[in-house]
Short mmCIF file of C-alpha atoms in Angstrom, two decimals:
data_model
loop_
_atom_site.label_atom_id
_atom_site.label_comp_id
_atom_site.label_asym_id
_atom_site.label_seq_id
_atom_site.Cartn_x
_atom_site.Cartn_y
_atom_site.Cartn_z
CA UNK B 1 -20.66 13.55 42.03
CA UNK B 2 -19.52 14.44 45.55
CA UNK B 3 -21.50 17.62 45.30
CA UNK B 4 -24.73 15.71 44.98
CA UNK B 5 -26.95 15.15 47.99
CA UNK B 6 -29.70 13.32 46.14
CA UNK B 7 -29.89 11.83 42.69
CA UNK B 8 -32.88 10.29 40.92
CA UNK B 9 -31.66 8.07 38.11
CA UNK B 10 -34.45 7.15 35.67
CA UNK B 11 -36.84 6.43 38.53
CA UNK B 12 -40.28 5.07 37.88
CA UNK B 13 -42.92 4.04 40.36
CA UNK B 14 -46.45 2.81 39.96
CA UNK B 15 -49.23 1.86 42.34
CA UNK B 16 -50.87 -1.15 40.76
CA UNK B 17 -51.52 -0.13 37.17
CA UNK B 18 -51.28 3.62 37.80
CA UNK B 19 -47.85 5.11 37.09
CA UNK B 20 -46.95 7.84 39.59
CA UNK B 21 -43.40 8.57 38.57
CA UNK B 22 -42.31 8.20 34.99
CA UNK B 23 -38.58 8.03 34.27
CA UNK B 24 -37.67 10.79 36.71
CA UNK B 25 -34.10 12.08 36.49
CA UNK B 26 -33.06 14.72 38.98
CA UNK B 27 -29.83 15.89 40.61
CA UNK B 28 -29.98 17.82 43.86
CA UNK B 29 -26.73 19.47 44.81
CA UNK B 30 -25.73 19.84 48.44
CA UNK B 31 -27.10 22.97 50.04
CA UNK B 32 -30.05 23.24 47.68
CA UNK B 33 -33.49 24.19 48.96
CA UNK B 34 -35.60 22.24 46.51
CA UNK B 35 -39.34 22.82 46.55
CA UNK B 36 -41.52 20.33 44.70
CA UNK B 37 -44.89 21.60 43.59
CA UNK B 38 -47.77 20.03 41.70
CA UNK B 39 -51.36 18.88 42.00
CA UNK B 40 -52.30 16.09 44.38
CA UNK B 41 -51.39 12.77 42.84
CA UNK B 42 -48.60 14.20 40.68
CA UNK B 43 -46.02 12.08 42.48
CA UNK B 44 -44.38 14.71 44.69
CA UNK B 45 -44.90 12.86 47.98
CA UNK B 46 -43.89 9.61 46.29
CA UNK B 47 -40.63 11.21 45.17
CA UNK B 48 -39.94 12.33 48.73
CA UNK B 49 -40.61 8.91 50.25
CA UNK B 50 -38.25 7.29 47.77
CA UNK B 51 -35.41 9.33 49.26
CA UNK B 52 -35.66 7.82 52.74
CA UNK B 53 -36.68 4.41 51.54
CA UNK B 54 -40.27 4.52 52.75
CA UNK B 55 -41.02 3.49 49.18
CA UNK B 56 -38.85 1.59 46.73
CA UNK B 57 -38.67 2.42 43.03
CA UNK B 58 -40.02 -0.02 40.44
CA UNK B 59 -37.38 1.10 37.99
CA UNK B 60 -34.16 3.09 38.24
CA UNK B 61 -32.40 4.05 41.45
CA UNK B 62 -32.27 6.82 44.02
CA UNK B 63 -28.92 7.84 45.49
CA UNK B 64 -28.39 9.70 48.76
CA UNK B 65 -24.86 11.02 49.30
CA UNK B 66 -23.74 8.80 46.46
CA UNK B 67 -25.14 5.55 47.91
CA UNK B 68 -28.01 3.63 46.35
CA UNK B 69 -30.95 3.82 48.76
CA UNK B 70 -32.05 0.30 47.82
CA UNK B 71 -28.69 -1.07 48.93
CA UNK B 72 -28.43 1.00 52.13
CA UNK B 73 -29.65 0.08 55.59
CA UNK B 74 -32.99 1.92 55.67
CA UNK B 75 -32.95 2.38 59.46
CA UNK B 76 -29.52 4.03 59.48
CA UNK B 77 -30.40 6.14 56.45
CA UNK B 78 -33.63 7.44 58.01
CA UNK B 79 -31.82 8.40 61.21
CA UNK B 80 -29.42 10.53 59.14
CA UNK B 81 -32.14 12.19 57.08
CA UNK B 82 -34.58 14.53 58.83
CA UNK B 83 -38.24 13.93 58.11
CA UNK B 84 -41.21 16.18 58.86
CA UNK B 85 -44.67 15.51 57.55
CA UNK B 86 -48.05 17.13 57.16
CA UNK B 87 -50.14 16.97 60.31
CA UNK B 88 -46.69 16.72 61.92
CA UNK B 89 -47.10 13.15 63.22
CA UNK B 90 -45.96 14.17 66.70
CA UNK B 91 -46.35 11.39 69.24
CA UNK B 92 -49.31 12.41 71.41
CA UNK B 93 -48.18 10.32 74.39
CA UNK B 94 -44.76 11.94 74.63
CA UNK B 95 -43.82 15.37 75.91
CA UNK B 96 -42.34 17.91 73.54
CA UNK B 97 -38.89 17.07 74.92
CA UNK B 98 -39.35 13.33 74.32
CA UNK B 99 -40.68 14.00 70.83
CA UNK B 100 -37.68 16.13 69.94
CA UNK B 101 -35.25 13.62 71.42
CA UNK B 102 -36.89 10.71 69.61
CA UNK B 103 -34.36 10.10 66.84
CA UNK B 104 -31.27 10.36 69.10
CA UNK B 105 -33.02 8.12 71.63
CA UNK B 106 -33.46 5.38 69.03
CA UNK B 107 -29.72 4.90 68.93
CA UNK B 108 -29.20 6.10 72.56
CA UNK B 109 -27.04 8.93 71.36
CA UNK B 110 -27.91 11.46 74.06
CA UNK B 111 -27.47 10.99 77.78
CA UNK B 112 -29.93 12.75 80.08
CA UNK B 113 -27.87 15.92 80.38
CA UNK B 114 -27.05 16.25 76.69
CA UNK B 115 -30.70 15.56 75.94
CA UNK B 116 -32.00 18.36 78.14
CA UNK B 117 -29.44 20.80 76.76
CA UNK B 118 -30.01 19.88 73.11
CA UNK B 119 -33.81 19.99 73.49
CA UNK B 120 -33.45 23.48 74.93
CA UNK B 121 -31.22 24.56 72.06
CA UNK B 122 -33.51 23.09 69.43
CA UNK B 123 -36.57 24.74 70.98
CA UNK B 124 -34.73 28.04 70.79
CA UNK B 125 -33.68 27.32 67.20
CA UNK B 126 -37.30 26.95 66.10
CA UNK B 127 -38.46 29.91 68.18
CA UNK B 128 -40.15 28.22 71.11
CA UNK B 129 -39.84 28.90 74.84
CA UNK B 130 -37.82 26.33 76.80
CA UNK B 131 -40.84 25.85 79.11
CA UNK B 132 -42.55 24.08 76.22
CA UNK B 133 -40.38 21.00 76.82
CA UNK B 134 -42.73 19.51 79.38
CA UNK B 135 -45.93 20.08 77.41
CA UNK B 136 -47.79 17.48 75.41
CA UNK B 137 -48.60 17.95 71.69
CA UNK B 138 -52.32 18.12 72.48
CA UNK B 139 -51.69 21.26 74.51
CA UNK B 140 -49.97 23.16 71.69
CA UNK B 141 -51.32 25.38 68.93
CA UNK B 142 -51.01 24.32 65.30
CA UNK B 143 -48.01 26.57 64.69
CA UNK B 144 -46.24 25.39 67.84
CA UNK B 145 -46.71 21.79 66.77
CA UNK B 146 -45.14 22.50 63.38
CA UNK B 147 -42.18 24.06 65.13
CA UNK B 148 -41.76 21.04 67.35
CA UNK B 149 -42.00 18.89 64.21
CA UNK B 150 -39.10 20.81 62.67
CA UNK B 151 -37.07 20.65 65.88
CA UNK B 152 -37.64 16.89 65.96
CA UNK B 153 -36.49 16.56 62.35
CA UNK B 154 -33.33 18.53 63.17
CA UNK B 155 -32.46 16.60 66.33
CA UNK B 156 -30.46 13.93 64.52
CA UNK B 157 -28.29 16.68 63.02
CA UNK B 158 -29.16 15.70 59.47
CA UNK B 159 -27.56 17.13 56.34
CA UNK B 160 -30.72 16.44 54.41
CA UNK B 161 -34.19 17.47 55.54
CA UNK B 162 -37.30 16.04 53.87
CA UNK B 163 -40.52 17.93 54.44
CA UNK B 164 -43.94 16.96 53.19
CA UNK B 165 -46.29 19.95 53.37
CA UNK B 166 -45.17 20.63 56.92
CA UNK B 167 -47.04 23.94 57.08
CA UNK B 168 -50.26 22.61 55.64
CA UNK B 169 -52.41 23.13 58.72
CA UNK B 170 -51.53 26.61 59.97
CA UNK B 171 -52.92 30.09 59.34
CA UNK B 172 -51.29 32.54 56.93
CA UNK B 173 -49.36 34.67 59.39
CA UNK B 174 -47.95 31.73 61.31
CA UNK B 175 -47.08 30.14 58.02
CA UNK B 176 -45.08 33.18 56.91
CA UNK B 177 -43.27 33.10 60.20
CA UNK B 178 -42.43 29.43 59.92
CA UNK B 179 -41.25 29.86 56.34
CA UNK B 180 -38.90 32.67 57.36
CA UNK B 181 -37.51 30.63 60.19
CA UNK B 182 -37.00 27.54 58.07
CA UNK B 183 -35.19 29.53 55.44
CA UNK B 184 -32.93 31.10 58.07
CA UNK B 185 -32.18 27.61 59.41
CA UNK B 186 -31.37 26.37 55.95
CA UNK B 187 -28.89 29.19 55.42
CA UNK B 188 -27.33 28.88 58.85
CA UNK B 189 -26.96 25.09 58.92
CA UNK B 190 -26.14 24.59 55.25
CA UNK B 191 -28.83 21.93 54.90
CA UNK B 192 -30.14 20.31 51.79
CA UNK B 193 -33.92 20.63 51.99
CA UNK B 194 -36.53 18.87 49.88
CA UNK B 195 -39.85 20.52 50.54
CA UNK B 196 -43.11 19.29 49.05
CA UNK B 197 -46.00 21.75 48.81
CA UNK B 198 -49.09 22.42 46.74
CA UNK B 199 -48.88 26.17 47.32
CA UNK B 200 -47.04 27.91 44.46
CA UNK B 201 -46.35 31.00 46.57
CA UNK B 202 -44.67 28.85 49.20
CA UNK B 203 -42.68 27.00 46.54
CA UNK B 204 -41.38 30.24 45.00
CA UNK B 205 -40.74 31.93 48.32
CA UNK B 206 -38.70 29.13 49.87
CA UNK B 207 -37.00 27.30 47.04
CA UNK B 208 -33.56 28.02 45.65
CA UNK B 209 -34.71 25.55 43.04
CA UNK B 210 -38.32 24.81 42.15
CA UNK B 211 -39.46 21.53 40.63
CA UNK B 212 -42.88 21.63 39.00
CA UNK B 213 -44.31 18.15 38.54
CA UNK B 214 -47.16 17.11 36.33
CA UNK B 215 -48.44 13.53 36.18
CA UNK B 216 -45.20 11.92 37.35
CA UNK B 217 -42.93 13.95 35.08
CA UNK B 218 -40.89 17.10 35.39
CA UNK B 219 -42.82 20.03 33.93
CA UNK B 220 -40.03 22.45 34.78
CA UNK B 221 -36.99 22.59 37.03
CA UNK B 222 -35.61 26.07 37.58
CA UNK B 223 -34.74 28.70 40.17
CA UNK B 224 -37.84 30.73 41.12
CA UNK B 225 -36.86 33.86 39.18
CA UNK B 226 -36.31 31.90 36.00
CA UNK B 227 -39.55 29.98 36.52
CA UNK B 228 -41.49 33.23 36.70
CA UNK B 229 -39.65 34.80 33.78
CA UNK B 230 -39.77 31.82 31.44
CA UNK B 231 -42.52 29.39 32.38
CA UNK B 232 -42.20 26.23 30.31
CA UNK B 233 -45.58 25.32 28.96
CA UNK B 234 -49.21 25.88 29.82
CA UNK B 235 -49.26 23.96 33.08
CA UNK B 236 -46.53 26.06 34.69
CA UNK B 237 -48.15 29.25 33.38
CA UNK B 238 -51.50 28.25 34.86
CA UNK B 239 -49.88 27.37 38.14
CA UNK B 240 -48.15 30.76 38.26
CA UNK B 241 -51.41 32.55 37.54
CA UNK B 242 -52.75 31.12 40.82
CA UNK B 243 -50.50 33.42 42.80
CA UNK L 1 -85.95 -27.25 106.70
CA UNK L 2 -83.29 -27.09 109.33
CA UNK L 3 -81.11 -24.15 110.26
CA UNK L 4 -81.59 -20.47 109.63
CA UNK L 5 -79.81 -20.67 106.29
CA UNK L 6 -82.38 -23.08 104.96
CA UNK L 7 -85.36 -20.79 105.31
CA UNK L 8 -87.55 -21.04 102.27
CA UNK L 9 -88.76 -17.73 100.99
CA UNK L 10 -92.47 -17.38 100.73
CA UNK L 11 -94.88 -14.62 101.53
CA UNK L 12 -93.62 -11.11 102.33
CA UNK L 13 -92.77 -8.37 99.87
CA UNK L 14 -89.82 -8.77 97.48
CA UNK L 15 -87.85 -6.27 99.55
CA UNK L 16 -88.50 -8.22 102.73
CA UNK L 17 -87.47 -11.41 100.98
CA UNK L 18 -84.27 -9.83 99.77
CA UNK L 19 -83.39 -8.55 103.21
CA UNK L 20 -84.11 -11.99 104.64
CA UNK L 21 -81.85 -13.55 102.00
CA UNK L 22 -79.07 -11.12 102.78
CA UNK L 23 -79.44 -11.76 106.49
CA UNK L 24 -79.26 -15.52 105.98
CA UNK L 25 -76.22 -15.15 103.75
CA UNK L 26 -74.45 -13.03 106.38
CA UNK L 27 -75.25 -15.68 108.97
CA UNK L 28 -73.69 -18.25 106.68
CA UNK L 29 -70.55 -16.15 106.29
CA UNK L 30 -70.22 -15.90 110.07
CA UNK L 31 -70.89 -19.58 110.65
CA UNK L 32 -68.68 -20.94 107.90
CA UNK L 33 -66.21 -18.17 107.19
CA UNK L 34 -63.26 -20.55 106.79
CA UNK L 35 -65.11 -22.57 104.15
CA UNK L 36 -66.09 -19.44 102.20
CA UNK L 37 -62.59 -18.00 102.49
CA UNK L 38 -61.19 -21.18 101.05
CA UNK L 39 -63.69 -21.14 98.18
CA UNK L 40 -62.88 -17.48 97.52
CA UNK L 41 -59.15 -18.18 97.38
CA UNK L 42 -59.59 -21.15 95.05
CA UNK L 43 -61.90 -19.06 92.91
CA UNK L 44 -59.35 -16.28 92.69
CA UNK L 45 -56.63 -18.79 91.86
CA UNK L 46 -58.64 -20.36 89.03
CA UNK L 47 -59.67 -17.03 87.56
CA UNK L 48 -56.17 -15.59 87.92
CA UNK L 49 -54.61 -18.56 86.12
CA UNK L 50 -56.99 -18.22 83.20
CA UNK L 51 -56.61 -14.43 83.14
CA UNK L 52 -52.83 -14.73 83.17
CA UNK L 53 -52.69 -17.25 80.36
CA UNK L 54 -55.41 -15.64 78.23
CA UNK L 55 -54.03 -12.16 78.88
CA UNK L 56 -50.53 -13.08 77.72
CA UNK L 57 -51.63 -15.25 74.83
CA UNK L 58 -54.33 -12.81 73.76
CA UNK L 59 -51.91 -9.90 73.79
CA UNK L 60 -49.38 -11.84 71.71
CA UNK L 61 -52.03 -12.98 69.24
CA UNK L 62 -53.48 -9.48 69.00
CA UNK L 63 -50.04 -8.00 68.28
CA UNK L 64 -49.33 -10.77 65.77
CA UNK L 65 -52.47 -10.18 63.73
CA UNK L 66 -52.09 -6.41 63.89
CA UNK L 67 -48.55 -6.71 62.50
CA UNK L 68 -49.51 -9.43 60.00
CA UNK L 69 -53.06 -8.57 58.96
CA UNK L 70 -53.32 -11.57 56.66
CA UNK L 71 -53.79 -13.78 59.73
CA UNK L 72 -56.35 -11.46 61.30
CA UNK L 73 -59.42 -13.03 59.73
CA UNK L 74 -58.52 -16.57 60.74
CA UNK L 75 -57.47 -15.77 64.32
CA UNK L 76 -60.44 -13.49 64.99
CA UNK L 77 -62.77 -16.07 63.46
CA UNK L 78 -61.55 -18.89 65.68
CA UNK L 79 -61.55 -16.85 68.89
CA UNK L 80 -65.00 -15.54 68.03
CA UNK L 81 -66.33 -19.08 67.64
CA UNK L 82 -64.83 -20.04 71.01
CA UNK L 83 -66.52 -17.05 72.54
CA UNK L 84 -69.97 -17.98 71.28
CA UNK L 85 -69.83 -21.51 72.71
CA UNK L 86 -71.80 -21.47 75.98
CA UNK L 87 -69.44 -21.83 78.93
CA UNK L 88 -71.14 -24.91 80.30
CA UNK L 89 -70.99 -26.81 77.01
CA UNK L 90 -67.36 -25.81 76.51
CA UNK L 91 -66.61 -27.47 79.83
CA UNK L 92 -68.50 -30.56 78.71
CA UNK L 93 -66.59 -30.69 75.44
CA UNK L 94 -63.25 -30.47 77.24
CA UNK L 95 -63.94 -33.28 79.74
CA UNK L 96 -63.05 -36.15 77.36
CA UNK L 97 -59.71 -34.47 76.66
CA UNK L 98 -58.70 -33.10 80.03
CA UNK L 99 -60.92 -34.94 82.50
CA UNK L 100 -62.68 -33.11 85.29
CA UNK L 101 -61.35 -30.67 87.85
CA UNK L 102 -59.44 -27.43 88.05
CA UNK L 103 -57.24 -28.01 85.02
CA UNK L 104 -60.22 -28.33 82.70
CA UNK L 105 -61.85 -25.30 84.26
CA UNK L 106 -58.77 -23.16 83.67
CA UNK L 107 -58.50 -24.38 80.08
CA UNK L 108 -62.13 -23.56 79.34
CA UNK L 109 -61.88 -20.15 80.99
CA UNK L 110 -58.74 -19.39 79.03
CA UNK L 111 -60.35 -20.25 75.72
CA UNK L 112 -63.27 -18.11 76.69
CA UNK L 113 -61.22 -15.13 77.84
CA UNK L 114 -59.04 -15.07 74.74
CA UNK L 115 -61.46 -13.28 72.44
CA UNK L 116 -61.91 -9.97 74.29
CA UNK L 117 -58.17 -9.72 74.73
CA UNK L 118 -57.28 -10.47 71.10
CA UNK L 119 -60.03 -8.24 69.78
CA UNK L 120 -59.13 -5.23 71.88
CA UNK L 121 -55.40 -5.54 71.30
CA UNK L 122 -56.00 -5.75 67.57
CA UNK L 123 -58.52 -2.91 67.57
CA UNK L 124 -56.28 -0.67 69.67
CA UNK L 125 -53.22 -1.23 67.50
CA UNK L 126 -55.01 -0.78 64.18
CA UNK L 127 -56.87 2.37 65.26
CA UNK L 128 -53.65 4.39 65.58
CA UNK L 129 -53.31 7.33 63.19
CA UNK L 130 -51.25 6.06 60.25
CA UNK L 131 -49.44 9.43 60.04
CA UNK L 132 -47.94 8.80 63.46
CA UNK L 133 -46.71 5.35 62.51
CA UNK L 134 -45.34 6.64 59.21
CA UNK L 135 -43.50 9.42 61.04
CA UNK L 136 -41.97 6.87 63.41
CA UNK L 137 -40.88 4.74 60.47
CA UNK L 138 -39.56 7.70 58.49
CA UNK L 139 -37.39 8.74 61.42
CA UNK L 140 -35.60 5.41 61.48
CA UNK L 141 -37.38 3.38 64.14
CA UNK L 142 -37.01 -0.36 63.91
CA UNK L 143 -40.16 -2.44 63.84
CA UNK L 144 -39.78 -3.31 67.52
CA UNK L 145 -39.21 0.34 68.43
CA UNK L 146 -42.38 1.35 66.61
CA UNK L 147 -44.31 -1.36 68.44
CA UNK L 148 -43.00 -0.76 71.96
CA UNK L 149 -42.47 2.98 71.94
CA UNK L 150 -45.34 4.17 69.80
CA UNK L 151 -48.02 1.61 69.03
CA UNK L 152 -48.44 -0.25 72.32
CA UNK L 153 -48.49 2.88 74.50
CA UNK L 154 -51.05 4.47 72.20
CA UNK L 155 -53.19 1.31 72.20
CA UNK L 156 -52.90 0.77 75.93
CA UNK L 157 -56.24 2.40 76.77
CA UNK L 158 -58.13 0.02 74.50
CA UNK L 159 -56.07 -2.99 75.61
CA UNK L 160 -56.68 -2.24 79.29
CA UNK L 161 -60.40 -1.82 78.63
CA UNK L 162 -60.37 -5.30 77.06
CA UNK L 163 -58.43 -6.72 79.98
CA UNK L 164 -60.88 -5.23 82.46
CA UNK L 165 -63.81 -6.66 80.58
CA UNK L 166 -62.15 -10.04 80.40
CA UNK L 167 -61.24 -10.13 84.09
CA UNK L 168 -64.80 -9.39 85.20
CA UNK L 169 -66.17 -11.97 82.80
CA UNK L 170 -63.67 -14.64 83.87
CA UNK L 171 -64.49 -14.15 87.55
CA UNK L 172 -68.17 -14.61 86.89
CA UNK L 173 -67.89 -17.46 84.37
CA UNK L 174 -65.54 -19.26 86.75
CA UNK L 175 -68.54 -20.08 88.92
CA UNK L 176 -69.69 -22.61 86.33
CA UNK L 177 -66.47 -24.55 86.85
CA UNK L 178 -67.89 -26.34 89.90
CA UNK L 179 -70.26 -28.24 87.60
CA UNK L 180 -67.30 -30.28 86.44
CA UNK L 181 -65.82 -30.78 89.84
CA UNK L 182 -63.56 -27.77 90.06
CA UNK L 183 -63.44 -25.62 93.19
CA UNK L 184 -64.27 -22.00 93.70
CA UNK L 185 -67.35 -20.12 94.81
CA UNK L 186 -69.38 -22.00 92.23
CA UNK L 187 -69.32 -24.85 94.77
CA UNK L 188 -71.45 -22.79 97.14
CA UNK L 189 -73.83 -21.84 94.34
CA UNK L 190 -74.11 -25.43 93.16
CA UNK L 191 -74.67 -26.73 96.67
CA UNK L 192 -77.33 -24.09 97.26
CA UNK L 193 -79.18 -25.19 94.14
CA UNK L 194 -78.99 -28.95 94.76
CA UNK L 195 -79.98 -28.74 98.42
CA UNK L 196 -82.51 -25.99 97.81
CA UNK L 197 -80.83 -23.41 100.02
CA UNK L 198 -81.23 -20.11 98.18
CA UNK L 199 -79.23 -18.32 100.87
CA UNK L 200 -76.21 -20.50 100.12
CA UNK L 201 -76.47 -19.75 96.39
CA UNK L 202 -76.89 -16.09 97.20
CA UNK L 203 -73.89 -16.08 99.55
CA UNK L 204 -71.65 -17.55 96.84
CA UNK L 205 -72.97 -15.20 94.17
CA UNK L 206 -72.54 -12.16 96.36
CA UNK L 207 -68.86 -12.89 96.93
CA UNK L 208 -68.32 -13.38 93.20
CA UNK L 209 -70.02 -10.09 92.46
CA UNK L 210 -67.97 -8.28 95.09
CA UNK L 211 -64.75 -9.80 93.77
CA UNK L 212 -65.63 -8.80 90.21
CA UNK L 213 -66.55 -5.27 91.28
CA UNK L 214 -63.32 -4.87 93.24
CA UNK L 215 -61.22 -6.00 90.26
CA UNK L 216 -63.19 -3.76 87.91
CA UNK L 217 -62.62 -0.80 90.19
CA UNK L 218 -58.89 -1.44 90.54
CA UNK L 219 -58.32 -1.97 86.83
CA UNK L 220 -60.40 1.11 86.12
CA UNK L 221 -57.99 3.09 88.28
CA UNK L 222 -55.01 1.66 86.39
CA UNK L 223 -56.67 2.46 83.07
CA UNK L 224 -57.39 6.04 84.10
CA UNK L 225 -53.86 6.51 85.38
CA UNK L 226 -52.25 5.54 82.07
CA UNK L 227 -54.79 7.37 79.95
CA UNK L 228 -54.06 10.51 81.90
CA UNK L 229 -50.32 9.99 81.92
CA UNK L 230 -50.11 9.38 78.17
CA UNK L 231 -52.90 11.76 77.15
CA UNK L 232 -54.81 8.92 75.50
CA UNK L 233 -58.13 9.82 74.00
CA UNK L 234 -59.37 6.28 73.38
#
């Protein structure tokens, strides 16, 4: 049990009459890089938002580090869990430095000096020049913004990183680059990553464990090699043929 | 008609008449500068009171309905109705409750100024990209932190535009207040009309216009400063 970072225990969720998650059971061990793949509307983003309490399950429970999310303080939980989303959601009125320091600033964890140092370190970690600190998001390229988004998600020194199609809006080469860097970070920091994508190549390339979802259920949960070797059912086979 | 300020305009081209009017008004300013200064100060005081109250209240109401959208319809509806009531009849309606004088004038102006403030605050706060708000929430911001650190700064451009609009409007509508016995530059306008001295009316109006323009200019500078500082696009 201690080994588990995240556990979905018979979780169901519906929006109005439409069920999005149907009796989902899933254990994510610490240090896993879990990629979740499926069509839009299959429940992958919903699953992610259940982990940091942005959504609450209609049935069942989600546990993070052994504690029921529904019974935890959502504010404290979210500050411990890194979160990066599609389109990045960087704050346009804050400099890169302020964006990166956002989570620590919420609980006044960094003084001015620590802040400047940590921002510099995080920029380096995600492969950006320290001069970027004073820029505004509007002055950055798509790839640079994604990097800042990752640095911001890492600033609270989380053990768990939730990412919702964070590389959705960048070109192929930049995307490759970002994927490599994220994977290196995952290895170096020993993070647990949950990464939602609709790109099967990305899912296979990044994941140590790949979860294929279809209509709110698990179609297959396996390491990438096994997924390719033994696809379970027509949906997974079709998905793999998209490569 | 006695005195230079009482000259009745007839004959001459419109341009000549206008220059004559301006000349007479300037003469009036020189002759009775202390009276006009006093009217200007009272006018500024009345408008500032209403702007202060409506600005604060409007901001609070706008934030309230943006955070609790179920009240938005009712609040916007009521402030909209207030806004459509002609200023002069609003003053008339308030007399039985508040009597005549400055207090009633400020109350009427406040009611009037509320709508642009509420509307712009609400519009500014609800126009923010939902991804940005979701990101702020997902990173563990409290509701107040989202409001003060993300939403209000991003809505500031729209809110300031509403404030600017409201200030200019209040300064000009304030001139009607003299009809119910309040002070301000409306007194000069009213006196000009009742004693048939167009120059007096013009002199009062000109000061109001200059005051409004000055405030518009200053608030425009403030608006530009913050939009530039926070890279606001709206």
